[in-house]
Amino acid sequence: MTLQWTAVAFFLYAEIAVNLILCIPFISAKRWRSVFNLRIWNWLSPYWNKCFFTMIMVLIVLFLDALREVQKYSGPQPMQDAKVNPTVYDHIHMKLFRSQRNLYISGFSLFLWLIMRRVVTLLNQVAVTLETTAGLQAQMDNAVKASKQHQEDNLTLKQALLDEEKSMFAKNQQLKLEVEKLTNQVKAAEDAVHKSHAEVEAMKRQAKGLAHEYDRLLTEHHKLQNLQSAEDKKDQ
């Protein structure tokens, strides 16, 4: 294996290892996002796209070269030469095996390189989605708590209003009873006043009658005194 294909093989093994590590189930997407947000990745991010597309171009060139080698050694002309000379047959099959091996190495390297980029992108998207979901869940929990608090406040306010209405109703009933009591007392007082006025009027009439009787008696008394005086004068 030449140096370039040895490097591609090691690159393929590294890709397999990295993809296996990225697919470990107990490492969450949030943790991978924290790893991807390290300063070293921020420093390498300007060169990442260039490196990514450069590796794609290199792997495509190597894949096409390996494909050309496979077609070259699997064509009719090499097979005819292999049938004529047995030594050439072994050499051609060895070249065909190497070209097929290189084709598989370059093809899987290209495939896993694209898969690794896609996996990293999906992990970042999942982490962002989880963070957004967590934020929305926190907002929803706060909204639910606020709604429950509002409901409790409304219930407390309704209970307070009901208690206030009951208290006002009791006070109104008490005031009505007091008003009725005062009305009865006022009516009784008015009746007593009317009765007093009637008694006063009766006493006034009685006093006037007594005054008239007194004046009559006084007049008669004067008349009797005058008659008595006249009789006394006659006797003398």
PDB file of C-alpha atoms in Angstrom:
ATOM      1  CA  MET A   1       0.000   0.000   0.000  1.00  0.00           C
ATOM      2  CA  THR A   2       1.417   3.357  -1.027  1.00  0.00           C
ATOM      3  CA  LEU A   3       1.743   6.293   1.339  1.00  0.00           C
ATOM      4  CA  GLN A   4      -1.362   8.089   0.073  1.00  0.00           C
ATOM      5  CA  TRP A   5      -3.574   5.016   0.449  1.00  0.00           C
ATOM      6  CA  THR A   6      -2.102   4.330   3.886  1.00  0.00           C
ATOM      7  CA  ALA A   7      -3.068   7.873   4.880  1.00  0.00           C
ATOM      8  CA  VAL A   8      -6.576   7.349   3.439  1.00  0.00           C
ATOM      9  CA  ALA A   9      -6.898   4.087   5.371  1.00  0.00           C
ATOM     10  CA  PHE A  10      -5.903   5.754   8.629  1.00  0.00           C
ATOM     11  CA  PHE A  11      -8.311   8.587   7.810  1.00  0.00           C
ATOM     12  CA  LEU A  12     -11.055   5.983   7.329  1.00  0.00           C
ATOM     13  CA  TYR A  13     -10.254   4.358  10.686  1.00  0.00           C
ATOM     14  CA  ALA A  14     -10.316   7.771  12.349  1.00  0.00           C
ATOM     15  CA  GLU A  15     -13.697   8.518  10.769  1.00  0.00           C
ATOM     16  CA  ILE A  16     -15.085   5.209  12.003  1.00  0.00           C
ATOM     17  CA  ALA A  17     -13.827   5.937  15.526  1.00  0.00           C
ATOM     18  CA  VAL A  18     -15.205   9.492  15.537  1.00  0.00           C
ATOM     19  CA  ASN A  19     -18.608   8.383  14.221  1.00  0.00           C
ATOM     20  CA  LEU A  20     -18.786   5.627  16.812  1.00  0.00           C
ATOM     21  CA  ILE A  21     -17.959   8.134  19.568  1.00  0.00           C
ATOM     22  CA  LEU A  22     -20.581  10.573  18.236  1.00  0.00           C
ATOM     23  CA  CYS A  23     -23.167   7.781  18.268  1.00  0.00           C
ATOM     24  CA  ILE A  24     -22.561   6.799  21.914  1.00  0.00           C
ATOM     25  CA  PRO A  25     -26.060   6.911  23.437  1.00  0.00           C
ATOM     26  CA  PHE A  26     -25.217   8.066  26.967  1.00  0.00           C
ATOM     27  CA  ILE A  27     -23.503  11.270  25.774  1.00  0.00           C
ATOM     28  CA  SER A  28     -26.278  13.807  25.341  1.00  0.00           C
ATOM     29  CA  ALA A  29     -26.563  16.344  22.529  1.00  0.00           C
ATOM     30  CA  LYS A  30     -26.184  19.199  25.046  1.00  0.00           C
ATOM     31  CA  ARG A  31     -22.811  17.825  26.127  1.00  0.00           C
ATOM     32  CA  TRP A  32     -21.689  17.519  22.526  1.00  0.00           C
ATOM     33  CA  ARG A  33     -22.811  21.104  21.944  1.00  0.00           C
ATOM     34  CA  SER A  34     -20.712  22.242  24.909  1.00  0.00           C
ATOM     35  CA  VAL A  35     -17.773  20.358  23.390  1.00  0.00           C
ATOM     36  CA  PHE A  36     -18.355  21.931  19.973  1.00  0.00           C
ATOM     37  CA  ASN A  37     -18.499  25.384  21.600  1.00  0.00           C
ATOM     38  CA  LEU A  38     -14.963  25.156  22.955  1.00  0.00           C
ATOM     39  CA  ARG A  39     -12.582  27.930  21.991  1.00  0.00           C
ATOM     40  CA  ILE A  40     -10.440  25.663  19.833  1.00  0.00           C
ATOM     41  CA  TRP A  41     -13.406  24.938  17.546  1.00  0.00           C
ATOM     42  CA  ASN A  42     -14.210  28.634  17.362  1.00  0.00           C
ATOM     43  CA  TRP A  43     -10.610  29.217  16.322  1.00  0.00           C
ATOM     44  CA  LEU A  44     -10.780  26.434  13.703  1.00  0.00           C
ATOM     45  CA  SER A  45     -14.244  27.351  12.403  1.00  0.00           C
ATOM     46  CA  PRO A  46     -12.976  29.753   9.665  1.00  0.00           C
ATOM     47  CA  TYR A  47     -10.883  26.906   8.214  1.00  0.00           C
ATOM     48  CA  TRP A  48     -13.430  24.127   8.737  1.00  0.00           C
ATOM     49  CA  ASN A  49     -15.438  24.630   5.551  1.00  0.00           C
ATOM     50  CA  LYS A  50     -12.297  24.914   3.441  1.00  0.00           C
ATOM     51  CA  CYS A  51     -10.887  21.733   5.004  1.00  0.00           C
ATOM     52  CA  PHE A  52     -14.201  19.928   4.581  1.00  0.00           C
ATOM     53  CA  PHE A  53     -14.556  20.690   0.867  1.00  0.00           C
ATOM     54  CA  THR A  54     -10.842  20.080   0.260  1.00  0.00           C
ATOM     55  CA  MET A  55     -11.126  16.578   1.787  1.00  0.00           C
ATOM     56  CA  ILE A  56     -14.221  15.925  -0.311  1.00  0.00           C
ATOM     57  CA  MET A  57     -12.347  16.873  -3.477  1.00  0.00           C
ATOM     58  CA  VAL A  58      -9.318  14.752  -2.523  1.00  0.00           C
ATOM     59  CA  LEU A  59     -11.478  11.743  -1.677  1.00  0.00           C
ATOM     60  CA  ILE A  60     -13.486  12.130  -4.897  1.00  0.00           C
ATOM     61  CA  VAL A  61     -10.255  12.247  -6.926  1.00  0.00           C
ATOM     62  CA  LEU A  62      -8.921   9.166  -5.135  1.00  0.00           C
ATOM     63  CA  PHE A  63     -12.256   7.387  -5.600  1.00  0.00           C
ATOM     64  CA  LEU A  64     -12.298   8.154  -9.333  1.00  0.00           C
ATOM     65  CA  ASP A  65      -8.662   7.056  -9.616  1.00  0.00           C
ATOM     66  CA  ALA A  66      -9.425   3.767  -7.860  1.00  0.00           C
ATOM     67  CA  LEU A  67     -12.493   3.304 -10.080  1.00  0.00           C
ATOM     68  CA  ARG A  68     -10.345   3.888 -13.162  1.00  0.00           C
ATOM     69  CA  GLU A  69      -7.822   1.299 -11.915  1.00  0.00           C
ATOM     70  CA  VAL A  70     -10.612  -1.252 -11.325  1.00  0.00           C
ATOM     71  CA  GLN A  71     -11.970  -0.715 -14.817  1.00  0.00           C
ATOM     72  CA  LYS A  72      -8.436  -0.878 -16.189  1.00  0.00           C
ATOM     73  CA  TYR A  73      -7.573  -4.241 -14.645  1.00  0.00           C
ATOM     74  CA  SER A  74     -11.008  -5.790 -15.078  1.00  0.00           C
ATOM     75  CA  GLY A  75     -11.192  -5.048 -18.813  1.00  0.00           C
ATOM     76  CA  PRO A  76     -10.911  -7.632 -21.609  1.00  0.00           C
ATOM     77  CA  GLN A  77      -7.332  -6.793 -22.655  1.00  0.00           C
ATOM     78  CA  PRO A  78      -5.636  -7.555 -19.277  1.00  0.00           C
ATOM     79  CA  MET A  79      -7.636 -10.756 -18.967  1.00  0.00           C
ATOM     80  CA  GLN A  80      -6.448 -11.922 -22.398  1.00  0.00           C
ATOM     81  CA  ASP A  81      -2.831 -11.188 -21.421  1.00  0.00           C
ATOM     82  CA  ALA A  82      -3.397 -13.082 -18.140  1.00  0.00           C
ATOM     83  CA  LYS A  83      -4.586 -16.165 -20.013  1.00  0.00           C
ATOM     84  CA  VAL A  84      -1.482 -16.131 -22.214  1.00  0.00           C
ATOM     85  CA  ASN A  85       1.025 -15.689 -19.365  1.00  0.00           C
ATOM     86  CA  PRO A  86       0.241 -17.174 -15.885  1.00  0.00           C
ATOM     87  CA  THR A  87       2.690 -14.800 -14.179  1.00  0.00           C
ATOM     88  CA  VAL A  88       0.832 -11.847 -15.646  1.00  0.00           C
ATOM     89  CA  TYR A  89      -2.457 -13.393 -14.411  1.00  0.00           C
ATOM     90  CA  ASP A  90      -1.336 -13.233 -10.795  1.00  0.00           C
ATOM     91  CA  HIS A  91       0.022  -9.733 -11.231  1.00  0.00           C
ATOM     92  CA  ILE A  92      -3.224  -8.490 -12.820  1.00  0.00           C
ATOM     93  CA  HIS A  93      -5.367 -10.033 -10.075  1.00  0.00           C
ATOM     94  CA  MET A  94      -3.133  -8.458  -7.442  1.00  0.00           C
ATOM     95  CA  LYS A  95      -3.497  -5.069  -9.135  1.00  0.00           C
ATOM     96  CA  LEU A  96      -7.281  -5.582  -9.414  1.00  0.00           C
ATOM     97  CA  PHE A  97      -7.507  -6.514  -5.721  1.00  0.00           C
ATOM     98  CA  ARG A  98      -5.523  -3.416  -4.713  1.00  0.00           C
ATOM     99  CA  SER A  99      -7.608  -1.145  -6.940  1.00  0.00           C
ATOM    100  CA  GLN A 100     -10.851  -2.590  -5.501  1.00  0.00           C
ATOM    101  CA  ARG A 101      -9.482  -2.209  -1.984  1.00  0.00           C
ATOM    102  CA  ASN A 102      -8.557   1.408  -2.721  1.00  0.00           C
ATOM    103  CA  LEU A 103     -12.014   1.952  -4.231  1.00  0.00           C
ATOM    104  CA  TYR A 104     -13.701   0.700  -1.052  1.00  0.00           C
ATOM    105  CA  ILE A 105     -11.377   2.704   1.199  1.00  0.00           C
ATOM    106  CA  SER A 106     -11.888   5.969  -0.704  1.00  0.00           C
ATOM    107  CA  GLY A 107     -15.635   5.375  -1.123  1.00  0.00           C
ATOM    108  CA  PHE A 108     -16.256   4.620   2.558  1.00  0.00           C
ATOM    109  CA  SER A 109     -13.983   7.511   3.570  1.00  0.00           C
ATOM    110  CA  LEU A 110     -16.011   9.901   1.423  1.00  0.00           C
ATOM    111  CA  PHE A 111     -19.289   8.464   2.732  1.00  0.00           C
ATOM    112  CA  LEU A 112     -18.258   8.602   6.401  1.00  0.00           C
ATOM    113  CA  TRP A 113     -16.852  12.114   5.950  1.00  0.00           C
ATOM    114  CA  LEU A 114     -20.288  13.317   4.784  1.00  0.00           C
ATOM    115  CA  ILE A 115     -22.007  11.278   7.516  1.00  0.00           C
ATOM    116  CA  MET A 116     -19.764  12.780  10.218  1.00  0.00           C
ATOM    117  CA  ARG A 117     -20.569  16.321   9.048  1.00  0.00           C
ATOM    118  CA  ARG A 118     -24.281  15.493   9.049  1.00  0.00           C
ATOM    119  CA  VAL A 119     -24.131  13.887  12.508  1.00  0.00           C
ATOM    120  CA  VAL A 120     -22.376  16.948  13.976  1.00  0.00           C
ATOM    121  CA  THR A 121     -24.976  19.246  12.400  1.00  0.00           C
ATOM    122  CA  LEU A 122     -27.844  17.121  13.723  1.00  0.00           C
ATOM    123  CA  LEU A 123     -26.336  17.028  17.213  1.00  0.00           C
ATOM    124  CA  ASN A 124     -26.121  20.823  17.239  1.00  0.00           C
ATOM    125  CA  GLN A 125     -29.697  21.115  15.977  1.00  0.00           C
ATOM    126  CA  VAL A 126     -30.937  18.625  18.589  1.00  0.00           C
ATOM    127  CA  ALA A 127     -29.106  20.525  21.351  1.00  0.00           C
ATOM    128  CA  VAL A 128     -30.590  23.846  20.190  1.00  0.00           C
ATOM    129  CA  THR A 129     -34.036  22.233  19.985  1.00  0.00           C
ATOM    130  CA  LEU A 130     -33.646  20.812  23.491  1.00  0.00           C
ATOM    131  CA  GLU A 131     -32.565  24.209  24.840  1.00  0.00           C
ATOM    132  CA  THR A 132     -35.492  25.896  23.088  1.00  0.00           C
ATOM    133  CA  THR A 133     -37.845  23.208  24.370  1.00  0.00           C
ATOM    134  CA  ALA A 134     -36.469  23.635  27.886  1.00  0.00           C
ATOM    135  CA  GLY A 135     -36.982  27.396  27.650  1.00  0.00           C
ATOM    136  CA  LEU A 136     -40.505  26.927  26.319  1.00  0.00           C
ATOM    137  CA  GLN A 137     -41.195  24.353  29.024  1.00  0.00           C
ATOM    138  CA  ALA A 138     -39.954  26.787  31.672  1.00  0.00           C
ATOM    139  CA  GLN A 139     -42.146  29.539  30.193  1.00  0.00           C
ATOM    140  CA  MET A 140     -45.073  27.127  30.098  1.00  0.00           C
ATOM    141  CA  ASP A 141     -44.467  26.120  33.716  1.00  0.00           C
ATOM    142  CA  ASN A 142     -44.286  29.774  34.713  1.00  0.00           C
ATOM    143  CA  ALA A 143     -47.472  30.473  32.756  1.00  0.00           C
ATOM    144  CA  VAL A 144     -49.205  27.514  34.422  1.00  0.00           C
ATOM    145  CA  LYS A 145     -48.027  28.688  37.846  1.00  0.00           C
ATOM    146  CA  ALA A 146     -49.175  32.226  37.080  1.00  0.00           C
ATOM    147  CA  SER A 147     -52.523  30.891  35.856  1.00  0.00           C
ATOM    148  CA  LYS A 148     -52.932  28.796  38.999  1.00  0.00           C
ATOM    149  CA  GLN A 149     -51.961  31.786  41.111  1.00  0.00           C
ATOM    150  CA  HIS A 150     -54.509  33.937  39.258  1.00  0.00           C
ATOM    151  CA  GLN A 151     -57.143  31.279  39.753  1.00  0.00           C
ATOM    152  CA  GLU A 152     -56.342  31.076  43.454  1.00  0.00           C
ATOM    153  CA  ASP A 153     -56.435  34.880  43.683  1.00  0.00           C
ATOM    154  CA  ASN A 154     -59.773  34.916  41.851  1.00  0.00           C
ATOM    155  CA  LEU A 155     -61.156  32.266  44.170  1.00  0.00           C
ATOM    156  CA  THR A 156     -59.881  34.184  47.181  1.00  0.00           C
ATOM    157  CA  LEU A 157     -61.383  37.400  45.799  1.00  0.00           C
ATOM    158  CA  LYS A 158     -64.698  35.659  45.067  1.00  0.00           C
ATOM    159  CA  GLN A 159     -64.725  34.196  48.566  1.00  0.00           C
ATOM    160  CA  ALA A 160     -63.953  37.616  50.017  1.00  0.00           C
ATOM    161  CA  LEU A 161     -66.746  39.149  47.926  1.00  0.00           C
ATOM    162  CA  LEU A 162     -69.157  36.434  49.055  1.00  0.00           C
ATOM    163  CA  ASP A 163     -68.157  37.001  52.663  1.00  0.00           C
ATOM    164  CA  GLU A 164     -68.575  40.734  52.165  1.00  0.00           C
ATOM    165  CA  GLU A 165     -71.988  40.212  50.557  1.00  0.00           C
ATOM    166  CA  LYS A 166     -73.035  37.974  53.429  1.00  0.00           C
ATOM    167  CA  SER A 167     -71.784  40.536  55.916  1.00  0.00           C
ATOM    168  CA  MET A 168     -73.567  43.354  54.075  1.00  0.00           C
ATOM    169  CA  PHE A 169     -76.739  41.251  53.891  1.00  0.00           C
ATOM    170  CA  ALA A 170     -76.560  40.575  57.631  1.00  0.00           C
ATOM    171  CA  LYS A 171     -75.926  44.252  58.294  1.00  0.00           C
ATOM    172  CA  ASN A 172     -78.852  45.207  56.044  1.00  0.00           C
ATOM    173  CA  GLN A 173     -81.113  42.773  57.840  1.00  0.00           C
ATOM    174  CA  GLN A 174     -79.977  44.168  61.172  1.00  0.00           C
ATOM    175  CA  LEU A 175     -80.536  47.724  59.926  1.00  0.00           C
ATOM    176  CA  LYS A 176     -83.996  46.755  58.677  1.00  0.00           C
ATOM    177  CA  LEU A 177     -84.829  45.316  62.084  1.00  0.00           C
ATOM    178  CA  GLU A 178     -83.513  48.446  63.776  1.00  0.00           C
ATOM    179  CA  VAL A 179     -85.485  50.637  61.338  1.00  0.00           C
ATOM    180  CA  GLU A 180     -88.647  48.630  62.033  1.00  0.00           C
ATOM    181  CA  LYS A 181     -87.962  48.876  65.756  1.00  0.00           C
ATOM    182  CA  LEU A 182     -87.421  52.626  65.506  1.00  0.00           C
ATOM    183  CA  THR A 183     -90.524  52.954  63.338  1.00  0.00           C
ATOM    184  CA  ASN A 184     -92.564  51.144  65.960  1.00  0.00           C
ATOM    185  CA  GLN A 185     -91.045  53.314  68.669  1.00  0.00           C
ATOM    186  CA  VAL A 186     -91.826  56.464  66.652  1.00  0.00           C
ATOM    187  CA  LYS A 187     -95.396  55.251  66.085  1.00  0.00           C
ATOM    188  CA  ALA A 188     -95.747  54.485  69.783  1.00  0.00           C
ATOM    189  CA  ALA A 189     -94.326  57.929  70.612  1.00  0.00           C
ATOM    190  CA  GLU A 190     -96.737  59.571  68.163  1.00  0.00           C
ATOM    191  CA  ASP A 191     -99.619  57.648  69.722  1.00  0.00           C
ATOM    192  CA  ALA A 192     -98.448  58.741  73.170  1.00  0.00           C
ATOM    193  CA  VAL A 193     -98.195  62.351  71.957  1.00  0.00           C
ATOM    194  CA  HIS A 194    -101.680  62.212  70.480  1.00  0.00           C
ATOM    195  CA  LYS A 195    -102.978  60.701  73.705  1.00  0.00           C
ATOM    196  CA  SER A 196    -101.202  63.413  75.699  1.00  0.00           C
ATOM    197  CA  HIS A 197    -102.671  66.102  73.454  1.00  0.00           C
ATOM    198  CA  ALA A 198    -106.115  64.587  73.949  1.00  0.00           C
ATOM    199  CA  GLU A 199    -105.621  64.493  77.724  1.00  0.00           C
ATOM    200  CA  VAL A 200    -104.371  68.097  77.678  1.00  0.00           C
ATOM    201  CA  GLU A 201    -107.382  69.188  75.655  1.00  0.00           C
ATOM    202  CA  ALA A 202    -109.667  67.348  78.076  1.00  0.00           C
ATOM    203  CA  MET A 203    -107.933  68.972  81.024  1.00  0.00           C
ATOM    204  CA  LYS A 204    -108.217  72.365  79.327  1.00  0.00           C
ATOM    205  CA  ARG A 205    -111.934  71.859  78.789  1.00  0.00           C
ATOM    206  CA  GLN A 206    -112.308  70.651  82.358  1.00  0.00           C
ATOM    207  CA  ALA A 207    -110.349  73.641  83.663  1.00  0.00           C
ATOM    208  CA  LYS A 208    -112.482  76.005  81.559  1.00  0.00           C
ATOM    209  CA  GLY A 209    -115.634  74.394  82.952  1.00  0.00           C
ATOM    210  CA  LEU A 210    -114.310  74.705  86.498  1.00  0.00           C
ATOM    211  CA  ALA A 211    -113.448  78.355  85.842  1.00  0.00           C
ATOM    212  CA  HIS A 212    -116.978  79.004  84.600  1.00  0.00           C
ATOM    213  CA  GLU A 213    -118.444  77.163  87.587  1.00  0.00           C
ATOM    214  CA  TYR A 214    -116.144  79.080  89.891  1.00  0.00           C
ATOM    215  CA  ASP A 215    -117.234  82.391  88.349  1.00  0.00           C
ATOM    216  CA  ARG A 216    -120.908  81.389  88.682  1.00  0.00           C
ATOM    217  CA  LEU A 217    -120.482  80.343  92.270  1.00  0.00           C
ATOM    218  CA  LEU A 218    -118.544  83.502  92.967  1.00  0.00           C
ATOM    219  CA  THR A 219    -121.345  85.563  91.417  1.00  0.00           C
ATOM    220  CA  GLU A 220    -123.974  83.774  93.436  1.00  0.00           C
ATOM    221  CA  HIS A 221    -121.858  84.216  96.531  1.00  0.00           C
ATOM    222  CA  HIS A 222    -121.724  87.954  95.892  1.00  0.00           C
ATOM    223  CA  LYS A 223    -125.436  88.003  95.347  1.00  0.00           C
ATOM    224  CA  LEU A 224    -126.060  86.134  98.604  1.00  0.00           C
ATOM    225  CA  GLN A 225    -123.751  88.485 100.439  1.00  0.00           C
ATOM    226  CA  ASN A 226    -125.614  91.460  99.033  1.00  0.00           C
ATOM    227  CA  LEU A 227    -128.988  89.975 100.053  1.00  0.00           C
ATOM    228  CA  GLN A 228    -127.695  89.225 103.483  1.00  0.00           C
ATOM    229  CA  SER A 229    -126.447  92.773 103.835  1.00  0.00           C
ATOM    230  CA  ALA A 230    -129.799  94.134 102.752  1.00  0.00           C
ATOM    231  CA  GLU A 231    -131.682  91.976 105.249  1.00  0.00           C
ATOM    232  CA  ASP A 232    -129.366  93.048 108.029  1.00  0.00           C
ATOM    233  CA  LYS A 233    -130.021  96.663 107.230  1.00  0.00           C
ATOM    234  CA  LYS A 234    -133.742  96.103 107.328  1.00  0.00           C
ATOM    235  CA  ASP A 235    -133.558  94.402 110.712  1.00  0.00           C
ATOM    236  CA  GLN A 236    -131.771  97.325 112.200  1.00  0.00           C
TER     237      GLN A 236
END
